[in-house]
Short mmCIF file of C-alpha atoms in Angstrom, two decimals:
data_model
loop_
_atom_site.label_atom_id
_atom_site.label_comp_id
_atom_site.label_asym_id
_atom_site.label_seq_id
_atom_site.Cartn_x
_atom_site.Cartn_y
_atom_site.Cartn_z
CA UNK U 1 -18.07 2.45 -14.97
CA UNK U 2 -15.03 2.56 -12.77
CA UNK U 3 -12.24 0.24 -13.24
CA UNK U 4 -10.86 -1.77 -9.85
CA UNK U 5 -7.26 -3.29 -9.79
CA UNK U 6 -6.00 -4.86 -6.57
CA UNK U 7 -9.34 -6.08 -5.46
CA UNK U 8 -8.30 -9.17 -3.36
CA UNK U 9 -5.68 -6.66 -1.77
CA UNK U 10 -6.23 -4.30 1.91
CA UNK U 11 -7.14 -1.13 -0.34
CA UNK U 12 -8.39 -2.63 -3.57
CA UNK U 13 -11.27 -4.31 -1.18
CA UNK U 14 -12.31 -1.41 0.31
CA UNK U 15 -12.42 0.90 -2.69
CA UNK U 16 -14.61 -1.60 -4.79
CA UNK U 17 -16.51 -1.87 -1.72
CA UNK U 18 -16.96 2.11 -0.64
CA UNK U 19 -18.03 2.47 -4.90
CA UNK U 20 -20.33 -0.11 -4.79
CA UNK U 21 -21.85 0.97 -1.46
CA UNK U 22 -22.44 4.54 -3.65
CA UNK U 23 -24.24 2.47 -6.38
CA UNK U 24 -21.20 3.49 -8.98
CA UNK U 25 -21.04 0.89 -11.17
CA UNK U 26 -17.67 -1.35 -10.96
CA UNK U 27 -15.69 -3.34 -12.92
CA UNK U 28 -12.80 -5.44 -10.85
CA UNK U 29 -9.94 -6.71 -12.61
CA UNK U 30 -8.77 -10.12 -11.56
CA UNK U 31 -6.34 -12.68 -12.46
CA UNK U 32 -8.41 -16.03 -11.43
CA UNK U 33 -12.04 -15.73 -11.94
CA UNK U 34 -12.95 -17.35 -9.14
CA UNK U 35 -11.31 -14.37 -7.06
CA UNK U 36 -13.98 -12.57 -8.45
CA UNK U 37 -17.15 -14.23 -7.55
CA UNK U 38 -17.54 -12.68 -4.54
CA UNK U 39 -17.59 -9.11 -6.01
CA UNK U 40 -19.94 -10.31 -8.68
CA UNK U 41 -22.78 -11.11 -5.87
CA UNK U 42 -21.97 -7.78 -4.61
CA UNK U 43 -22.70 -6.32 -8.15
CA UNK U 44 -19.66 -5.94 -9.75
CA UNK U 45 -18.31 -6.62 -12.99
CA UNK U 46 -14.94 -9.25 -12.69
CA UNK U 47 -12.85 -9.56 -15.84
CA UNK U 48 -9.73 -11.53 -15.56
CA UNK U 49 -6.76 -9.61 -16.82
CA UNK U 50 -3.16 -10.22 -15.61
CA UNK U 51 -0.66 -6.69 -14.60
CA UNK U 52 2.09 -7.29 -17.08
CA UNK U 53 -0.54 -8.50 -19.53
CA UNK U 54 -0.88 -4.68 -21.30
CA UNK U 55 -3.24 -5.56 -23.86
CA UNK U 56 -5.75 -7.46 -21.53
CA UNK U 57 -5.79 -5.11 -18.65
CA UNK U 58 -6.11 -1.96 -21.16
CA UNK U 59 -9.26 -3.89 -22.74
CA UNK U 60 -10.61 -4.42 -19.20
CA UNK U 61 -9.64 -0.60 -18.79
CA UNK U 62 -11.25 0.92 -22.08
CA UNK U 63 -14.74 2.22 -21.50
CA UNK U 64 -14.32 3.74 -18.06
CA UNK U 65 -14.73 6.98 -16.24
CA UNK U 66 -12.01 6.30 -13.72
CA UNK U 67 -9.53 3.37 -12.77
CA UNK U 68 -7.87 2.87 -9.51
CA UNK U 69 -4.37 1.40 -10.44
CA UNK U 70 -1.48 -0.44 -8.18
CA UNK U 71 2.10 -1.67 -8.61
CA UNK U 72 2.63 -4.89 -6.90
CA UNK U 73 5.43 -5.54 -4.82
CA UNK U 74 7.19 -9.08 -6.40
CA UNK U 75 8.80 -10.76 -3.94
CA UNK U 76 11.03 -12.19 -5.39
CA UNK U 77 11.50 -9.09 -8.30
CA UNK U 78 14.36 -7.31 -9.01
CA UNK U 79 14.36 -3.35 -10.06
CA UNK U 80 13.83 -4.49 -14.08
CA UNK U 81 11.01 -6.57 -13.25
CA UNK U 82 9.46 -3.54 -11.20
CA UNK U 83 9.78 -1.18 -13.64
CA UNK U 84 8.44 -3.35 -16.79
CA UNK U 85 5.37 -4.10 -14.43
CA UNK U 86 5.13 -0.42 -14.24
CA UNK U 87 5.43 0.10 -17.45
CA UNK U 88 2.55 -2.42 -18.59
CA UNK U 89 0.45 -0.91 -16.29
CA UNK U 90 0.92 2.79 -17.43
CA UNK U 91 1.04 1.56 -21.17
CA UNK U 92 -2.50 -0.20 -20.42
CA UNK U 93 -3.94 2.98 -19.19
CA UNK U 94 -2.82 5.25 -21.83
CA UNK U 95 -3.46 2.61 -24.70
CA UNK U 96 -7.49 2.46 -22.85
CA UNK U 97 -8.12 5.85 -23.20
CA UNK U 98 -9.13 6.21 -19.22
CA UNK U 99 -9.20 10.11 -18.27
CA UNK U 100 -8.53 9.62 -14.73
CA UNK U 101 -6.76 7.20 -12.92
CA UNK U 102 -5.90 6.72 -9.23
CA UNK U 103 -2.93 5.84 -8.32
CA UNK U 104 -1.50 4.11 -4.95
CA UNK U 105 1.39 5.31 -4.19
CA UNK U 106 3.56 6.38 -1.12
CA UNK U 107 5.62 8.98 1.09
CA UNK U 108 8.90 9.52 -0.75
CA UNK U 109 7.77 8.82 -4.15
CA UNK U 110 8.99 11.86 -5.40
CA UNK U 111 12.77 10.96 -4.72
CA UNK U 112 14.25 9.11 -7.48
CA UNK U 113 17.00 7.07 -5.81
CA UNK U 114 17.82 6.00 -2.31
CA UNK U 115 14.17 4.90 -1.18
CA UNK U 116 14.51 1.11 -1.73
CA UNK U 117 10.79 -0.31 -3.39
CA UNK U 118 9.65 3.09 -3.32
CA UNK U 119 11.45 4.32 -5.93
CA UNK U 120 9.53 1.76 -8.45
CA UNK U 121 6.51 4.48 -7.43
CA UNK U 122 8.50 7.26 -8.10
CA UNK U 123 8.95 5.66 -11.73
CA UNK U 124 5.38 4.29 -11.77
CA UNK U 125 3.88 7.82 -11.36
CA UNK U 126 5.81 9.17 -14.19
CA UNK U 127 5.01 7.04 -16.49
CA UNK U 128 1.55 7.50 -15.69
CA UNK U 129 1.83 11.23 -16.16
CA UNK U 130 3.43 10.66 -19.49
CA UNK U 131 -0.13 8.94 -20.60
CA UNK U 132 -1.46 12.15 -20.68
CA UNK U 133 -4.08 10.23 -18.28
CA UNK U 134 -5.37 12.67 -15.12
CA UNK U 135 -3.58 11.46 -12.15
CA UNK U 136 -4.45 11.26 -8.62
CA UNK U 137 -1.40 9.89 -6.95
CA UNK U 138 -2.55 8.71 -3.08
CA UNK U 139 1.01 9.43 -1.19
CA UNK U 140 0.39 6.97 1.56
CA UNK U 141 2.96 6.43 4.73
CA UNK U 142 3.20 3.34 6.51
CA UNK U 143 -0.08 0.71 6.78
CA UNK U 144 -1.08 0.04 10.12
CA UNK U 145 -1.77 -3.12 8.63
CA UNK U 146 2.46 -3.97 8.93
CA UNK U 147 1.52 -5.45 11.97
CA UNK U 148 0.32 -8.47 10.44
CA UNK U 149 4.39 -9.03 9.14
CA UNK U 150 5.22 -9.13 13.47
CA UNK U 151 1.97 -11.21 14.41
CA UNK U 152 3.82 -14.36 14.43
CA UNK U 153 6.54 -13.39 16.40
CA UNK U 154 4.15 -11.72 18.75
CA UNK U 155 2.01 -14.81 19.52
CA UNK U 156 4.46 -17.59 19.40
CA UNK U 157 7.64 -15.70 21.33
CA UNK U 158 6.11 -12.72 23.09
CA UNK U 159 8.62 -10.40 20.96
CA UNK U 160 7.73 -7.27 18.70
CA UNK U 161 10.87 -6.86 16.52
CA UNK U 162 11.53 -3.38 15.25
CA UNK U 163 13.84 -2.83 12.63
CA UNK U 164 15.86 0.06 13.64
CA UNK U 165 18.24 1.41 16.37
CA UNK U 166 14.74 3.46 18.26
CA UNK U 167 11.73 2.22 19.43
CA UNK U 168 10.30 5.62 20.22
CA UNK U 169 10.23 7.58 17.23
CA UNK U 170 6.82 9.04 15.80
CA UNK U 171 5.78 7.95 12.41
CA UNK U 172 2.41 8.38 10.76
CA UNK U 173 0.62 5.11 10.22
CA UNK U 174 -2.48 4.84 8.29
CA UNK U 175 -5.32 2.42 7.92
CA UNK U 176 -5.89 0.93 4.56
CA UNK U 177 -9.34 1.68 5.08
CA UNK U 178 -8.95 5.07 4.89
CA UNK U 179 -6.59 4.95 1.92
CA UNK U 180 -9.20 2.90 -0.13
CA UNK U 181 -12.39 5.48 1.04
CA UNK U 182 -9.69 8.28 -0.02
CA UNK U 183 -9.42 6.39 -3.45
CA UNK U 184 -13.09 6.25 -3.83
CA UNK U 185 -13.64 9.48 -3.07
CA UNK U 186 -10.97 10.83 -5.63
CA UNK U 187 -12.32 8.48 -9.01
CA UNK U 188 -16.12 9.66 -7.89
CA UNK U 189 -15.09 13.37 -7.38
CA UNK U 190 -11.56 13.71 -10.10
CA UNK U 191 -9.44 17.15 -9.52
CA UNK U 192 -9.51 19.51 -12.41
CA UNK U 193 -5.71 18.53 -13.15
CA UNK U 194 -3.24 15.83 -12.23
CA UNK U 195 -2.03 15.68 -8.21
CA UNK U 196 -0.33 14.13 -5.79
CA UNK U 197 -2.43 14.08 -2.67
CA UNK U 198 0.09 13.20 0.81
CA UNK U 199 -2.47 11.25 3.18
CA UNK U 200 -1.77 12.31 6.72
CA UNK U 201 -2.19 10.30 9.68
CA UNK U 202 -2.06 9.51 13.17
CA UNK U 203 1.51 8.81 14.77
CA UNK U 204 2.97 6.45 16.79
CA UNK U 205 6.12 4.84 18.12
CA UNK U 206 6.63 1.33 17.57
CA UNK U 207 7.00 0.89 21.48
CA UNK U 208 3.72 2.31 21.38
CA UNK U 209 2.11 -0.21 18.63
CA UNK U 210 3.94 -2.94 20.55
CA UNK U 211 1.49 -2.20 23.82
CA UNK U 212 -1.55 -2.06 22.33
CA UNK U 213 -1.21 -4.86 20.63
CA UNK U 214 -0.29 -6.57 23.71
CA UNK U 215 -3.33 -5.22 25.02
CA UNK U 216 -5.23 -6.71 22.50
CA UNK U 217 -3.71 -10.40 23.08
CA UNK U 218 -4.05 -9.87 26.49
CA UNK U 219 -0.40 -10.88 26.92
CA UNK U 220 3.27 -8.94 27.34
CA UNK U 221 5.52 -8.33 24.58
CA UNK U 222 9.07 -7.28 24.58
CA UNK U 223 10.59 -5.25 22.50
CA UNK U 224 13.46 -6.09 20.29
CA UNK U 225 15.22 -3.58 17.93
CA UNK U 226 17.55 -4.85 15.29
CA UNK U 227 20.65 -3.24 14.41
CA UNK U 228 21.21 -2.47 10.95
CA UNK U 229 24.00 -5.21 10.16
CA UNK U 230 21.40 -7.73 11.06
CA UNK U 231 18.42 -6.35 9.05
CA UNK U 232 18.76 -8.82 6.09
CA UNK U 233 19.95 -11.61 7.83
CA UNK U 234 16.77 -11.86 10.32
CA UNK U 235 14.32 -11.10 7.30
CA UNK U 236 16.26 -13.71 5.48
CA UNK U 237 15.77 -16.24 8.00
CA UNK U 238 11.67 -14.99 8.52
CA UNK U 239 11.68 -16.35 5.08
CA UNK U 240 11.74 -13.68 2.88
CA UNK U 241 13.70 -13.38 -0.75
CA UNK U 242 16.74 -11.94 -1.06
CA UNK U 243 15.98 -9.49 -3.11
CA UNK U 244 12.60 -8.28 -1.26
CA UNK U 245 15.20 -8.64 1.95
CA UNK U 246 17.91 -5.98 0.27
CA UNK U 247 14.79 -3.70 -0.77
CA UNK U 248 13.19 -3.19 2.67
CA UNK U 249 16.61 -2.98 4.37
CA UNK U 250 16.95 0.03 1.81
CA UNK U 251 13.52 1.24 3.02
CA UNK U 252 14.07 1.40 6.55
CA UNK U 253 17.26 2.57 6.10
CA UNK U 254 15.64 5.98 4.43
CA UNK U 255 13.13 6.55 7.30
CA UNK U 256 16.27 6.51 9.24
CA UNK U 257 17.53 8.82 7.55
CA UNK U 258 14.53 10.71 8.02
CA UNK U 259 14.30 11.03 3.29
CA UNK U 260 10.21 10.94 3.91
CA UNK U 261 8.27 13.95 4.09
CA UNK U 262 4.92 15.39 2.56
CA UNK U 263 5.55 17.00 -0.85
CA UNK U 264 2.77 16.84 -2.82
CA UNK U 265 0.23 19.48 -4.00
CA UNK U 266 -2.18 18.99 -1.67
CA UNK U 267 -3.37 16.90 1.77
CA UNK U 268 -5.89 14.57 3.14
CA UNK U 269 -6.24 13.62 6.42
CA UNK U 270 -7.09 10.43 7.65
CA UNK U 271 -8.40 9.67 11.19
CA UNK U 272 -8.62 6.10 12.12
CA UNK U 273 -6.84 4.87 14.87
CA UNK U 274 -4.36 1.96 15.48
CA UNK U 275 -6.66 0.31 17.88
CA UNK U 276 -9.50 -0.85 15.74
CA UNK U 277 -6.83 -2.01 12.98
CA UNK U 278 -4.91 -4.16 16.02
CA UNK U 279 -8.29 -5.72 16.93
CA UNK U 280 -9.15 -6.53 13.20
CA UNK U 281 -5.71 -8.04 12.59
CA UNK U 282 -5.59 -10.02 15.30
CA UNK U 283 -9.02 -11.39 15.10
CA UNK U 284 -8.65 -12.37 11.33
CA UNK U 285 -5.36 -14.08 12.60
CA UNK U 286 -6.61 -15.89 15.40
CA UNK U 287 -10.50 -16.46 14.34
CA UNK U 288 -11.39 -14.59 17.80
CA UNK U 289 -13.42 -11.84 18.49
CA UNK U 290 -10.54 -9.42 20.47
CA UNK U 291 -11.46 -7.59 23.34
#
């Protein structure tokens, strides 16, 4: 039995699905039963159990051969709340007894400081390690997925914001497809010892995202890039928290910097292009089949 967290989520979906689709037998953790139905027809096991519930989600943990595991991002959480969610999580899996566990992390994750919301992975890994659980932690850069956060602005004012002073820097973006098959793969194959496994993938420029999305629309977009000073203000006025606002700003503020690089013990590449994620994005926005 292999333990799913994150199920409703990009990578959570697609790792119950690619163990399922290998007839390993899965149990998907969920905090409204109803979330789980759908996984249940597909032959899955849903037990509700909440993240910063320890003793329910190490009970839905206990029993397993493997558990894929996932901090959520809070909006409106501040570092404490972060790290206590971490905390839960990692107490869960140690308390359950779990040898292996799979972890979602991300580029950067092994700087303490100066990362913004990546830092709560830095902090989440440890504390897994100090389980004395087998960790595979999945360094993952940027989702091509992010789109979906510049859709709106896309289809309603032709723009494609970028948050940063150049358009035309290269930066790996991956699919979360491939980071759930590369989850899959790790809890059905574990290493002989705990790793950190940096998934590579394709690069591209924003300016470069920008037109091939418009391609997919079928309509121009312009590109905007935001100075710094005004990072929080336009996420503030997008409508996100304050906090989440200050975090991100921290974020892209360390890829300016140029903090993120592979440093793990080993790497995995993943191949899928930004194309086929811009034409699944788009068509789950708009109902449409893109061209």
């Amino acid at each position: 039995m292999y333990t799913i967290t994150g199920v409703t989520g990009h990578v959570g979906a697609v790792t119950a699905q690619e163990m399922l689709d290998r007839s390993a037998p899965v149990r998907a953790v969920v905090r409204d039963a109803a979330k789980g139905a759908a996984l249940e027809r597909r032959g899955a096991q849903a037990v509700v159990a909440d993240f910063g519930d320890r003793a329910a989600l190490a009970e839905a943990l206990h029993g397993c051969d493997g558990a894929f595991v996932m901090l959520p991002t809070v909006p409106t959480g501040d570092d404490a709340e972060h790290r206590r969610l971490a905390d839960s999580i990692a107490g869960a899996v140690g308390d359950s007894g779990v040898p292996h566990a799979v972890m979602l992390s991300s580029i950067g994750a092994d700087l303490a400081e100066g990362t913004g919301p990546v830092r709560w992975l830095h902090h989440f890994e440890n504390r897994l390690r100090e389980t004395g659980v087998r960790l595979t932690a999945l360094r993952s850069p940027h989702f091509q997925e992010k789109v979906e956060t510049v859709l709106g602005a896309a289809l309603d004012a032709g723009i494609y914001p970028v948050f940063g002073e150049n358009a035309d820097v290269p930066i790996p973006m991956i699919a979360t497809r491939d980071v759930g098959k590369a989850a899959a793969a790790a809890l059905l194959a574990p290493p002989a010892t705990s790793e950190a496994v940096d998934l590579l993938a394709p690069e591209y420029t924003e300016r470069e995202v920008a037109g091939r999305l418009a391609a997919v629309l079928g309509k121009p977009l312009q590109v905007v890039t935001i100075p710094q000073s005004g990072w929080i203000d336009t996420m503030l006025d997008a409508g996100l928290s304050a906090p989440l606002a200050r975090e991100l700003a921290a974020l892209y503020d360390a890829e300016q910097r140029g903090l993120f690089h592979p440093r793990g013990d080993r790497e995995h590449a993943c191949t899928t292009g930004i194309d086929e994620t811009l034409r699944h994005v788009v068509e789950a926005a708009t109902g449409t089949p893109a061209p």
